[in-house]
Coordinates of C-alpha atoms in Angstrom, one line a residue:
X18 CA 169.1 -32.0 -90.0
X19 CA 166.2 -31.3 -87.6
X20 CA 166.9 -29.5 -84.3
X21 CA 164.2 -31.7 -82.8
X22 CA 166.0 -35.0 -83.6
X23 CA 163.0 -37.2 -82.8
X24 CA 163.2 -40.9 -83.8
X25 CA 159.3 -41.1 -84.1
X26 CA 159.0 -38.1 -86.4
X27 CA 158.2 -40.2 -89.5
X28 CA 155.1 -41.7 -87.8
X29 CA 154.0 -39.2 -85.2
X30 CA 151.9 -36.2 -86.4
X31 CA 152.5 -34.1 -83.3
X32 CA 155.3 -32.0 -84.8
X33 CA 154.6 -31.3 -88.5
X34 CA 157.8 -29.2 -88.8
X35 CA 159.9 -31.6 -86.8
X36 CA 161.8 -33.0 -89.7
X37 CA 163.4 -29.7 -90.6
X38 CA 165.6 -27.1 -88.8
X39 CA 163.7 -24.9 -86.4
X40 CA 164.5 -21.7 -88.3
X41 CA 162.8 -23.2 -91.4
X42 CA 159.6 -24.0 -89.6
X43 CA 159.6 -20.5 -88.1
X44 CA 159.9 -19.0 -91.6
X45 CA 157.0 -21.1 -92.7
X46 CA 154.8 -19.6 -89.9
X47 CA 156.0 -16.1 -90.9
X48 CA 155.0 -16.9 -94.5
X49 CA 151.5 -18.0 -93.4
X50 CA 150.8 -14.7 -91.6
X51 CA 152.3 -12.8 -94.6
X52 CA 150.0 -14.6 -97.0
X53 CA 146.9 -13.8 -94.8
X54 CA 147.8 -10.1 -94.8
X55 CA 148.7 -10.0 -98.5
X56 CA 145.1 -9.5 -99.7
X57 CA 144.9 -6.3 -97.7
X58 CA 147.2 -3.6 -99.2
X59 CA 147.2 -1.5 -96.0
X60 CA 148.1 -4.4 -93.7
X61 CA 151.0 -6.2 -95.4
X62 CA 153.6 -3.5 -94.5
X63 CA 152.8 -3.9 -90.8
X64 CA 154.3 -7.4 -90.5
X65 CA 157.3 -7.7 -88.2
X66 CA 159.7 -10.7 -87.9
X67 CA 158.4 -13.7 -85.9
X68 CA 159.4 -14.1 -82.3
X69 CA 161.2 -17.4 -81.9
X70 CA 160.5 -19.6 -78.9
X71 CA 163.0 -20.5 -76.2
X72 CA 163.2 -23.3 -75.3
X73 CA 162.1 -25.4 -78.3
X74 CA 162.2 -28.7 -76.5
X75 CA 160.9 -29.8 -73.1
X76 CA 158.5 -26.8 -73.1
X77 CA 155.0 -28.1 -73.6
X78 CA 152.8 -27.5 -70.5
X79 CA 149.8 -29.3 -71.8
X80 CA 149.2 -32.5 -73.8
X81 CA 146.1 -34.2 -75.1
X82 CA 147.0 -37.9 -75.7
X83 CA 145.0 -40.9 -77.0
X84 CA 145.2 -44.4 -75.5
X85 CA 145.1 -47.7 -77.2
X86 CA 145.9 -50.9 -75.2
X87 CA 149.2 -50.1 -73.6
X88 CA 150.1 -47.2 -75.8
X89 CA 149.6 -43.5 -74.9
X90 CA 150.3 -41.0 -77.7
X91 CA 148.9 -39.7 -80.9
X92 CA 147.2 -41.3 -83.9
X93 CA 149.8 -42.2 -86.6
X94 CA 149.4 -40.1 -89.8
X95 CA 146.5 -41.3 -91.9
X96 CA 145.4 -44.0 -89.4
X97 CA 143.8 -44.8 -86.1
X98 CA 146.8 -46.7 -84.8
X99 CA 148.4 -44.9 -81.8
X100 CA 152.1 -44.0 -81.9
X101 CA 153.3 -44.2 -78.3
X102 CA 155.1 -40.9 -77.4
X103 CA 157.2 -42.2 -74.5
X104 CA 160.3 -40.0 -74.4
X105 CA 158.5 -37.1 -76.3
X106 CA 161.0 -34.3 -76.9
X107 CA 158.6 -31.4 -76.6
X108 CA 156.7 -32.3 -73.4
X109 CA 157.8 -30.4 -70.2
X110 CA 159.5 -32.8 -67.8
X111 CA 156.6 -32.8 -65.3
X112 CA 154.1 -33.6 -68.0
X113 CA 156.4 -36.4 -69.4
X114 CA 156.7 -37.9 -65.9
X115 CA 153.0 -37.8 -65.3
X116 CA 152.3 -39.4 -68.7
X117 CA 154.8 -42.1 -68.0
X118 CA 153.2 -42.9 -64.6
X119 CA 149.8 -43.3 -66.4
X120 CA 151.3 -45.4 -69.1
X121 CA 152.6 -47.9 -66.6
X122 CA 149.0 -48.5 -65.5
X123 CA 147.6 -49.2 -69.0
X124 CA 145.5 -50.8 -70.3
X125 CA 142.6 -48.9 -68.7
X126 CA 139.0 -48.2 -69.8
X127 CA 140.0 -44.8 -71.3
X128 CA 140.4 -43.5 -74.8
X129 CA 142.8 -40.7 -73.9
X130 CA 144.1 -38.3 -71.3
X131 CA 144.5 -34.6 -70.9
X132 CA 147.5 -33.3 -68.9
X133 CA 148.1 -29.7 -67.8
X134 CA 151.0 -28.4 -65.8
X135 CA 150.4 -25.9 -63.1
X136 CA 152.6 -24.3 -60.4
X137 CA 151.3 -26.8 -57.9
X138 CA 151.4 -30.0 -60.1
X139 CA 149.8 -31.8 -62.9
X140 CA 146.0 -31.7 -63.5
X141 CA 145.1 -35.0 -65.2
X142 CA 141.8 -35.7 -66.9
X143 CA 141.0 -39.3 -67.9
X144 CA 138.8 -39.5 -71.0
X145 CA 136.4 -42.3 -71.3
X146 CA 133.3 -43.4 -73.3
X147 CA 132.3 -46.0 -70.7
X148 CA 129.9 -44.7 -68.1
X149 CA 130.7 -47.7 -65.8
X150 CA 134.4 -47.1 -65.8
X151 CA 134.4 -44.6 -62.9
X152 CA 134.8 -47.1 -60.1
X153 CA 137.9 -48.6 -61.6
X154 CA 139.4 -45.2 -62.5
X155 CA 138.9 -43.9 -59.0
X156 CA 141.4 -46.4 -57.7
X157 CA 143.8 -45.4 -60.4
X158 CA 143.3 -41.7 -59.6
X159 CA 144.0 -42.2 -55.9
X160 CA 147.2 -44.1 -56.7
X161 CA 148.5 -41.4 -59.0
X162 CA 147.7 -38.6 -56.5
X163 CA 149.2 -40.5 -53.5
X164 CA 152.5 -41.3 -55.2
X165 CA 152.9 -37.7 -56.3
X166 CA 152.7 -38.3 -60.0
X167 CA 149.9 -35.7 -60.4
X168 CA 148.1 -33.1 -58.2
X169 CA 144.6 -34.3 -59.0
X170 CA 142.6 -36.5 -61.4
X171 CA 139.2 -36.0 -63.0
X172 CA 137.2 -38.0 -65.4
X173 CA 135.4 -36.7 -68.6
X174 CA 132.7 -38.9 -70.3
X175 CA 132.4 -38.6 -74.0
X176 CA 129.0 -39.1 -75.5
X177 CA 128.5 -41.4 -78.6
X178 CA 129.2 -39.6 -81.8
X179 CA 131.2 -36.8 -80.2
X180 CA 134.4 -36.2 -82.2
X181 CA 136.2 -34.0 -79.7
X182 CA 138.7 -35.9 -77.6
X183 CA 137.9 -33.9 -74.5
X184 CA 134.2 -33.5 -74.2
X185 CA 131.8 -33.2 -71.2
X186 CA 132.3 -31.5 -67.9
X187 CA 135.2 -33.1 -65.9
X188 CA 134.2 -34.7 -62.6
X189 CA 136.8 -34.8 -59.9
X190 CA 138.0 -38.3 -58.8
X191 CA 141.0 -37.5 -56.5
X192 CA 143.0 -34.5 -55.2
X193 CA 142.1 -30.8 -55.1
X194 CA 139.7 -29.4 -57.8
X195 CA 141.9 -26.4 -58.5
X196 CA 145.6 -25.4 -58.7
X197 CA 147.4 -22.1 -58.7
X198 CA 149.4 -21.3 -61.7
X199 CA 152.0 -18.6 -62.4
X200 CA 153.7 -18.1 -65.7
X201 CA 156.7 -16.7 -63.9
X202 CA 157.9 -16.3 -60.3
X203 CA 156.9 -12.6 -60.1
X204 CA 153.5 -12.9 -61.8
X205 CA 150.2 -13.1 -59.9
X206 CA 148.7 -16.5 -59.8
X207 CA 145.6 -17.5 -61.7
X208 CA 143.6 -20.7 -61.0
X209 CA 143.7 -23.6 -63.4
X210 CA 141.0 -26.3 -63.5
X211 CA 140.6 -29.6 -65.3
X212 CA 139.7 -29.0 -68.9
X213 CA 140.5 -25.3 -68.5
X214 CA 143.0 -23.4 -70.7
X215 CA 146.7 -23.4 -70.0
X216 CA 149.2 -21.9 -72.3
X217 CA 151.5 -24.4 -74.0
X218 CA 154.7 -22.3 -73.7
X219 CA 155.4 -20.4 -70.5
X220 CA 158.2 -18.2 -72.0
X221 CA 156.1 -17.0 -74.9
X222 CA 153.0 -16.4 -72.8
X223 CA 155.1 -14.4 -70.3
X224 CA 156.5 -12.4 -73.2
X225 CA 153.0 -11.5 -74.4
X226 CA 151.9 -10.4 -70.9
X227 CA 155.0 -8.3 -70.6
X228 CA 154.6 -6.8 -74.0
X229 CA 150.9 -5.9 -73.3
X230 CA 151.8 -4.2 -70.0
X231 CA 154.8 -2.4 -71.5
X232 CA 152.9 -1.1 -74.5
X233 CA 149.9 0.1 -72.5
X234 CA 152.1 1.8 -70.0
X235 CA 153.7 3.7 -72.9
X236 CA 150.5 4.4 -74.8
X237 CA 148.5 5.5 -71.7
X238 CA 151.3 7.3 -69.7
X239 CA 151.2 4.6 -67.1
X240 CA 148.6 2.0 -66.0
X241 CA 147.7 3.3 -62.5
X242 CA 144.0 3.9 -62.4
X243 CA 143.5 3.3 -66.1
X244 CA 140.4 1.5 -67.2
X245 CA 141.3 -1.6 -69.2
X246 CA 138.8 -4.1 -70.7
X247 CA 139.9 -7.7 -71.6
X248 CA 137.5 -9.7 -73.8
X249 CA 137.8 -13.5 -74.0
X250 CA 139.7 -13.3 -70.7
X251 CA 139.6 -17.1 -69.9
X252 CA 140.8 -17.7 -66.3
X253 CA 142.1 -14.1 -66.1
X254 CA 145.9 -14.6 -66.2
X255 CA 146.6 -11.5 -68.2
X256 CA 143.8 -9.5 -66.5
X257 CA 145.4 -10.3 -63.1
X258 CA 148.8 -9.1 -64.4
X259 CA 147.3 -5.8 -65.6
X260 CA 145.6 -5.4 -62.2
X261 CA 148.9 -6.0 -60.5
X262 CA 150.4 -3.2 -62.6
X263 CA 147.7 -0.8 -61.2
X264 CA 145.0 -0.9 -63.9
X265 CA 141.2 -1.0 -63.1
X266 CA 140.5 -4.2 -65.1
X267 CA 137.2 -5.5 -66.4
X268 CA 137.5 -9.1 -67.6
X269 CA 134.8 -10.6 -69.8
X270 CA 134.5 -14.3 -70.5
X271 CA 131.5 -16.3 -71.8
X272 CA 132.5 -19.4 -69.8
X273 CA 131.2 -18.6 -66.3
X274 CA 133.3 -21.1 -64.3
X275 CA 136.6 -19.7 -65.8
X276 CA 135.8 -16.1 -65.1
X277 CA 134.7 -17.0 -61.6
X278 CA 138.2 -18.4 -61.0
X279 CA 139.7 -15.0 -62.1
X280 CA 137.4 -13.2 -59.7
X281 CA 138.5 -15.5 -56.8
X282 CA 142.2 -15.1 -57.6
X283 CA 141.8 -11.3 -57.7
X284 CA 140.0 -11.2 -54.3
X285 CA 142.6 -13.4 -52.7
X286 CA 145.5 -11.2 -54.0
X287 CA 143.8 -7.8 -53.4
X288 CA 143.7 -6.9 -57.1
X289 CA 141.1 -4.5 -58.7
X290 CA 139.3 -6.7 -61.1
X291 CA 135.7 -6.8 -62.2
X292 CA 134.8 -10.2 -63.6
X293 CA 131.8 -10.5 -66.0
X294 CA 130.4 -13.8 -67.4
X295 CA 129.0 -12.5 -70.7
X296 CA 129.2 -12.7 -74.5
X297 CA 131.8 -10.3 -75.7
X298 CA 129.7 -8.6 -78.3
X299 CA 126.7 -8.2 -76.1
X300 CA 128.8 -6.7 -73.3
X301 CA 130.6 -4.2 -75.6
X302 CA 127.3 -3.1 -77.3
X303 CA 125.7 -2.5 -73.9
X304 CA 128.7 -0.7 -72.6
X305 CA 128.8 1.6 -75.6
X306 CA 125.1 2.4 -75.3
X307 CA 125.5 3.2 -71.6
X308 CA 128.5 5.5 -72.3
X309 CA 131.2 3.4 -70.7
X310 CA 134.6 4.2 -71.9
X311 CA 137.9 2.3 -71.6
X312 CA 141.5 3.6 -71.9
X313 CA 142.5 0.3 -73.5
X314 CA 140.9 -2.9 -74.8
X315 CA 142.5 -6.3 -75.2
X316 CA 140.9 -9.1 -77.3
X317 CA 142.0 -12.7 -77.5
X318 CA 139.3 -14.5 -79.5
X319 CA 139.1 -18.1 -80.6
X320 CA 140.0 -19.1 -84.2
X321 CA 136.8 -17.7 -85.7
X322 CA 138.0 -14.2 -84.7
X323 CA 135.8 -11.2 -83.8
X324 CA 132.1 -11.2 -84.8
X325 CA 130.9 -8.4 -87.1
X326 CA 128.8 -7.0 -84.3
X327 CA 131.8 -6.9 -81.9
X328 CA 134.0 -5.2 -84.5
X329 CA 131.4 -2.5 -85.0
X330 CA 130.9 -2.0 -81.3
X331 CA 134.6 -1.7 -80.2
X332 CA 135.1 1.7 -81.7
X333 CA 132.2 3.0 -79.6
X334 CA 134.2 2.4 -76.5
X335 CA 136.8 5.1 -77.7
X336 CA 139.9 3.2 -76.5
X337 CA 143.2 4.9 -76.7
X338 CA 144.9 1.5 -77.4
X339 CA 143.7 -1.9 -78.5
X340 CA 145.7 -5.1 -78.3
X341 CA 144.7 -8.1 -80.4
X342 CA 146.2 -11.6 -79.8
X343 CA 145.2 -13.9 -82.6
X344 CA 145.6 -17.7 -83.2
X345 CA 144.3 -17.5 -86.8
X346 CA 146.0 -15.3 -89.4
X347 CA 143.0 -15.4 -91.7
X348 CA 140.5 -14.0 -89.3
X349 CA 143.1 -11.7 -87.9
X350 CA 143.7 -10.0 -91.2
X351 CA 139.9 -9.8 -91.9
X352 CA 139.3 -8.2 -88.4
X353 CA 142.2 -5.7 -88.6
X354 CA 140.9 -4.5 -92.0
X355 CA 137.3 -4.1 -90.6
X356 CA 138.5 -2.4 -87.5
X357 CA 140.5 0.1 -89.6
X358 CA 137.2 1.1 -91.2
X359 CA 135.7 1.6 -87.8
X360 CA 138.4 4.1 -86.7
X361 CA 140.9 1.8 -85.1
X362 CA 144.1 1.7 -87.2
X363 CA 146.5 -1.2 -87.0
X364 CA 150.1 -0.3 -86.1
X365 CA 152.1 -3.5 -86.3
X366 CA 151.7 -7.3 -86.4
X367 CA 154.2 -9.6 -84.6
X368 CA 153.9 -13.3 -85.2
X369 CA 154.7 -15.5 -82.2
X370 CA 155.7 -19.2 -82.1
X371 CA 153.6 -20.3 -79.2
X372 CA 153.9 -24.0 -80.0
X373 CA 157.3 -24.9 -81.6
X374 CA 157.3 -27.6 -84.3
X375 CA 153.5 -27.4 -84.8
X376 CA 151.7 -25.5 -87.6
X377 CA 150.1 -23.2 -85.0
X378 CA 151.1 -19.5 -85.1
X379 CA 149.8 -16.6 -83.1
X380 CA 150.2 -12.9 -83.6
X381 CA 150.2 -9.9 -81.3
X382 CA 148.9 -6.7 -82.9
X383 CA 148.5 -3.1 -81.8
X384 CA 145.8 -0.6 -82.9
X385 CA 145.2 3.0 -82.1
X386 CA 142.4 5.4 -82.8
X387 CA 142.4 7.2 -86.2
X388 CA 139.8 9.0 -88.3
X389 CA 137.5 6.7 -90.2
X390 CA 138.9 6.5 -93.8
X391 CA 136.8 8.1 -96.6
X392 CA 135.2 5.6 -99.0
X393 CA 137.0 4.8 -102.2
X394 CA 135.3 6.6 -105.1
X395 CA 134.7 4.5 -108.2
X396 CA 132.9 7.2 -110.2
X397 CA 131.9 10.8 -109.6
X398 CA 130.4 13.8 -111.4
X399 CA 128.6 16.9 -110.3
X400 CA 125.3 15.0 -109.5
X401 CA 126.1 11.4 -108.6
X402 CA 128.9 9.1 -107.4
X403 CA 129.6 5.4 -106.9
X404 CA 131.8 4.2 -104.0
X405 CA 133.3 0.9 -103.0
X406 CA 131.1 -0.5 -100.2
X407 CA 132.9 -2.7 -97.6
X408 CA 131.2 -5.6 -96.0
X409 CA 129.3 -5.4 -92.7
X410 CA 128.7 -1.6 -93.0
X411 CA 125.1 -0.4 -93.3
X412 CA 124.5 2.0 -96.2
X413 CA 122.2 4.1 -94.0
X414 CA 121.4 4.1 -90.3
X415 CA 119.2 1.4 -88.7
X416 CA 117.6 1.7 -85.3
X417 CA 120.5 0.0 -83.6
X418 CA 123.3 1.8 -85.4
X419 CA 124.5 5.3 -84.9
X420 CA 124.1 7.5 -88.0
X421 CA 127.8 8.4 -87.9
X422 CA 128.7 4.7 -88.3
X423 CA 127.3 4.2 -91.8
X424 CA 128.6 4.3 -95.3
X425 CA 126.4 7.4 -96.0
X426 CA 128.1 9.2 -93.2
X427 CA 131.5 8.5 -94.7
X428 CA 130.3 9.5 -98.2
X429 CA 129.1 12.8 -96.7
X430 CA 132.6 13.4 -95.6
X431 CA 133.8 13.6 -99.2
X432 CA 134.2 17.1 -100.8
X433 CA 130.9 18.4 -102.3
X434 CA 128.9 15.4 -100.9
X435 CA 127.7 16.9 -97.6
X436 CA 124.0 16.4 -98.7
X437 CA 124.4 13.0 -100.3
X438 CA 121.4 10.7 -100.4
X439 CA 121.1 6.9 -100.7
X440 CA 119.7 5.3 -103.8
X441 CA 120.6 1.6 -103.2
X442 CA 119.8 -0.7 -100.3
X443 CA 122.5 -3.3 -100.3
X444 CA 122.5 -5.3 -97.1
X445 CA 125.5 -5.3 -94.8
X446 CA 126.7 -8.6 -96.1
X447 CA 127.4 -7.4 -99.6
X448 CA 130.5 -5.5 -100.8
X449 CA 131.2 -3.7 -104.0
X450 CA 129.7 -0.9 -106.2
X451 CA 127.2 1.3 -104.4
X452 CA 125.6 4.4 -105.8
X453 CA 124.7 7.7 -104.1
X454 CA 123.1 11.0 -105.3
X455 CA 124.8 14.2 -104.2
X456 CA 121.5 16.1 -103.8
X457 CA 117.9 15.1 -102.9
X458 CA 116.6 16.2 -106.3
X459 CA 119.0 13.8 -108.1
X460 CA 118.1 10.7 -106.1
X461 CA 114.8 9.7 -107.7
X462 CA 116.2 9.8 -111.3
X463 CA 119.1 7.7 -110.4
X464 CA 116.9 5.1 -108.6
X465 CA 114.9 4.8 -111.8
X466 CA 118.0 4.3 -113.8
X467 CA 119.3 1.6 -111.4
X468 CA 116.0 -0.2 -111.5
X469 CA 116.8 -0.9 -115.2
X470 CA 120.5 -1.5 -114.8
X471 CA 122.4 -4.8 -115.1
X472 CA 124.3 -5.8 -112.0
X473 CA 127.3 -8.2 -112.2
X474 CA 128.0 -10.1 -109.1
X475 CA 130.8 -12.4 -108.0
X476 CA 129.3 -15.3 -106.0
X477 CA 130.8 -18.5 -104.4
X478 CA 128.2 -21.2 -104.5
X479 CA 128.4 -24.5 -102.6
X480 CA 129.3 -27.5 -104.6
X481 CA 130.0 -28.1 -108.3
X482 CA 127.7 -26.2 -110.7
X483 CA 127.7 -26.6 -114.4
X484 CA 129.6 -24.1 -116.6
X485 CA 126.6 -21.8 -117.2
X486 CA 122.9 -21.5 -116.7
X487 CA 119.8 -19.4 -115.9
X488 CA 118.0 -19.7 -112.6
X489 CA 114.2 -19.9 -113.0
X490 CA 112.1 -18.2 -110.4
X491 CA 108.7 -19.6 -109.7
X492 CA 105.8 -17.8 -108.0
X493 CA 102.7 -20.0 -108.0
X494 CA 102.0 -21.2 -111.5
X495 CA 104.2 -18.6 -113.2
X496 CA 107.9 -18.7 -113.9
X497 CA 110.3 -15.8 -114.7
X498 CA 113.9 -15.7 -115.7
X499 CA 116.2 -14.9 -112.8
X500 CA 120.0 -14.6 -112.5
X501 CA 122.3 -15.8 -115.4
X502 CA 125.5 -17.3 -114.2
X503 CA 128.8 -18.4 -115.7
X504 CA 131.3 -20.5 -113.8
X505 CA 134.7 -18.9 -113.5
X506 CA 136.5 -21.8 -111.8
X507 CA 136.4 -24.3 -109.0
X508 CA 137.5 -23.2 -105.6
X509 CA 138.0 -25.9 -103.0
X510 CA 135.2 -28.1 -104.3
X511 CA 132.9 -25.1 -104.7
X512 CA 132.0 -22.9 -107.7
X513 CA 133.1 -19.3 -108.2
X514 CA 130.4 -17.7 -110.4
X515 CA 130.0 -14.5 -112.5
X516 CA 126.3 -13.6 -112.1
X517 CA 124.3 -11.2 -114.2
X518 CA 120.8 -10.0 -113.3
X519 CA 118.7 -6.9 -114.0
X520 CA 117.1 -7.0 -110.6
X521 CA 119.9 -8.3 -108.4
X522 CA 119.7 -7.7 -104.7
X523 CA 121.2 -9.6 -101.8
X524 CA 118.1 -11.5 -100.8
X525 CA 117.1 -12.4 -104.4
X526 CA 120.6 -13.7 -105.2
X527 CA 120.7 -15.8 -102.0
X528 CA 117.3 -17.3 -102.8
X529 CA 118.2 -18.0 -106.4
X530 CA 121.2 -20.1 -105.6
X531 CA 119.5 -21.8 -102.7
X532 CA 116.6 -22.8 -104.9
X533 CA 118.9 -24.8 -107.2
X534 CA 120.5 -26.7 -104.3
X535 CA 123.8 -24.7 -104.5
X536 CA 123.4 -22.0 -101.8
X537 CA 125.9 -19.1 -101.5
X538 CA 128.7 -19.9 -99.0
X539 CA 128.4 -17.9 -95.8
X540 CA 124.6 -17.3 -96.3
X541 CA 123.0 -17.8 -92.8
X542 CA 119.5 -17.4 -94.1
X543 CA 119.2 -20.0 -96.9
X544 CA 122.6 -21.6 -96.9
X545 CA 124.1 -24.9 -95.6
X546 CA 124.9 -24.5 -91.9
X547 CA 127.7 -27.2 -91.9
X548 CA 129.5 -25.7 -94.8
X549 CA 129.1 -22.1 -93.5
X550 CA 130.6 -23.2 -90.1
X551 CA 133.5 -24.9 -91.8
X552 CA 134.4 -22.0 -94.1
X553 CA 134.1 -19.5 -91.3
X554 CA 136.3 -21.4 -88.8
X555 CA 138.8 -22.5 -91.4
X556 CA 138.9 -19.6 -93.9
X557 CA 137.4 -16.6 -92.1
X558 CA 134.3 -16.2 -94.2
X559 CA 131.8 -14.5 -91.9
X560 CA 129.3 -13.2 -94.5
X561 CA 127.6 -14.3 -97.7
X562 CA 130.2 -14.5 -100.5
X563 CA 128.5 -11.9 -102.7
X564 CA 130.4 -9.0 -104.3
X565 CA 128.9 -6.4 -106.6
X566 CA 131.6 -6.5 -109.2
X567 CA 130.0 -4.0 -111.7
X568 CA 126.8 -2.1 -112.5
X569 CA 126.1 -1.2 -116.1
X570 CA 123.4 1.5 -116.6
X571 CA 122.1 4.3 -118.7
X572 CA 122.4 7.4 -116.6
X573 CA 119.4 9.8 -116.3
X574 CA 121.2 12.2 -118.7
X575 CA 121.6 9.4 -121.3
X576 CA 125.2 8.4 -120.8
X577 CA 126.0 4.7 -120.8
X578 CA 128.3 3.8 -117.9
X579 CA 129.8 0.6 -116.4
X580 CA 131.3 1.1 -113.0
X581 CA 133.4 -1.8 -111.5
X582 CA 135.0 -2.8 -108.2
X583 CA 137.8 -5.3 -107.4
X584 CA 136.9 -8.2 -105.3
X585 CA 136.8 -7.3 -101.6
X586 CA 140.0 -8.4 -99.9
X587 CA 138.3 -10.6 -97.3
X588 CA 136.8 -12.6 -100.1
X589 CA 140.1 -12.6 -102.0
X590 CA 141.7 -14.1 -98.9
X591 CA 139.0 -16.8 -98.7
X592 CA 139.6 -17.8 -102.3
X593 CA 143.4 -17.9 -101.9
X594 CA 143.0 -20.2 -98.9
X595 CA 140.4 -22.4 -100.5
X596 CA 142.6 -22.8 -103.6
X597 CA 145.4 -24.3 -101.5
X598 CA 143.2 -26.5 -99.2
X599 CA 141.8 -29.8 -100.3
X600 CA 139.7 -30.3 -97.2
X601 CA 137.1 -27.7 -98.0
X602 CA 133.6 -29.0 -97.5

C-alpha cells in the first residue's frame, strides 16, 4: 500500500511514484542515478545511498497549477482535462490554504496559478492569456491580500504559442513585491519574488546548505576569510549562508533581478557578498585569465549541466574543493567525468529526494584537485603511439587554451613521450583513436600513412536511414564517393551508424550526413537545432555524436595495423537513455 494514500492518484499525474511505498520510489531514484553513472567506470563506485525526505507529505512549498472552469489542479494523464487537487497530500498547509482561497473565486480569466511559500506568506502569480483580464484580476488580487490568504499577487501574460505555463515577466497587482524567506529559523534571509525560484522541500534544502558549509569548513580548515565562488546562485540563499559562516563569497547568476536581490539581502544583514550578473562560463574564463583564485567553488546548474567551456575553465581557478548540486543524473555523470580529466577528481555522489513522490532526483557531489590523468594508450612502439582522445579536449593548443590543458600535454607526460608531436587534427567534439609521433622526424611519415588510412566512425544520425549506403559528395559538376555507412540499429527514432571513409575528419563527416538530410545529432554547425536542443536537455549530448572507433593503416615501416577504441562513455550513456525513451525527437 502507498504511504501517500491519495484518492486521486489514478488520475492525477503530480506524484508518479504515489501508488507505491515511499521506500520503493526512493530506490527507483537511486537506480536512475546509478544507471547514469554506470557508463563511467571511475564514477560508479562513488555512489552513496539516497537521502530520504522528511516529511513526505505536506512539504511542498511551491506549486504550479492549471485552471479550467471551477477546477484548479493538474492535467489528467494523457488529456487536457484538469484534475482538481483540492485536499492535495503533498502541498504545504499554507500553499493548500491559498489555493483553496483562489479556488473559491473560480471561474476566472486565468489558465493557471503559481504559488510559492515564503517566511512572510504566499506569493501568488495568476497566469493568463487574456491581455484585457488585468482589471478584473486586480479586484481578485486585492481581496486575496486583504483577507490574508496570500502576501501579494502578480499577473503573468502568456503569449500565443508559448508552451510554458509560467511565461512573461510577472506584474504586481496587490501587496508587496518581495518577501523574505528563510529555510530555517537560524538561517539568513534571502528575498523571494514572483516567478523566482523557491526550493520545494525546506528540510532537504536546509540539509544541502548544512552539508556544503560543513564540508567546506573541514576541507578548508574553516570558512573565515576563505574565498568561495557560487555559480548559478539564483537569489543567493546558499551564498548568504556561506557569508554568514565567515566566507568571502562571490555569487554569480545570469538573471540580473535575482542576483540583485541577493546583493540587497547581504547589505541589509551586513554579510560579505559580491554579487555578479554574468554568464557562468564567461565569468570563470575571465577570472582564470586575470589570475583570480578561489578556495572553493559551488555549482548548481540547470538540467543541461555545465557547458564544455565552463568545465575547462573551472580547473584554472585552482579550487581546493568543488561542490556540484545537480538536478539531472545524465549531465551530472558527463560533467564529473569531464572535470576529472581537467584535474578535479570526484569523491562521492549522494542522491537527494528533493521532491518526494515525483520522478525528480538531485545529487550532491564533492570534488577535489588531483593530477590530470594520463591518456589511455591504445598502441605504442618506439616511434609512434595512439591514445584514446576524450571529447572537448583540444589535441594541441589554440590561442585561447593554455598549452598545458591539451591532449598533447598529457601525452608528453607519458614515459618516453616528452617530445611527442601531433599528426592528426581531430576537433574537440570528436572522441576515439588519435595518433602521435614520439619525435619530430617520425611525424611526417606517419601523417602520410594516415592520409591513406581507413577510419571507422560511430555516428548517430537524425531520423531513420536505410540499412547501408554511400554518400556522394558534389563539387560543381563533379561527384566523388564519400563515406560508406552501415546501420547498426535504431536508437530512439534515430540511426546508429558504422561509417567507413578514407578521408574522414570531423567537418567532412558532419557535412556528409547533413547533405543527405540526416545530420549528426549534436552537430551545431550543420545539424537540426530542435533535435540538438532536445537530446542535450534530455540526454546530456553536448557535442556531435562522432567517435573514431578504429583506424586501419599501413605504418611507414610496412606493418598493417588496426587500432580501436571503445565508444566514449558520454555517448554510451546517451545511447542507453535513448534506448529506453520513446519520446526522442
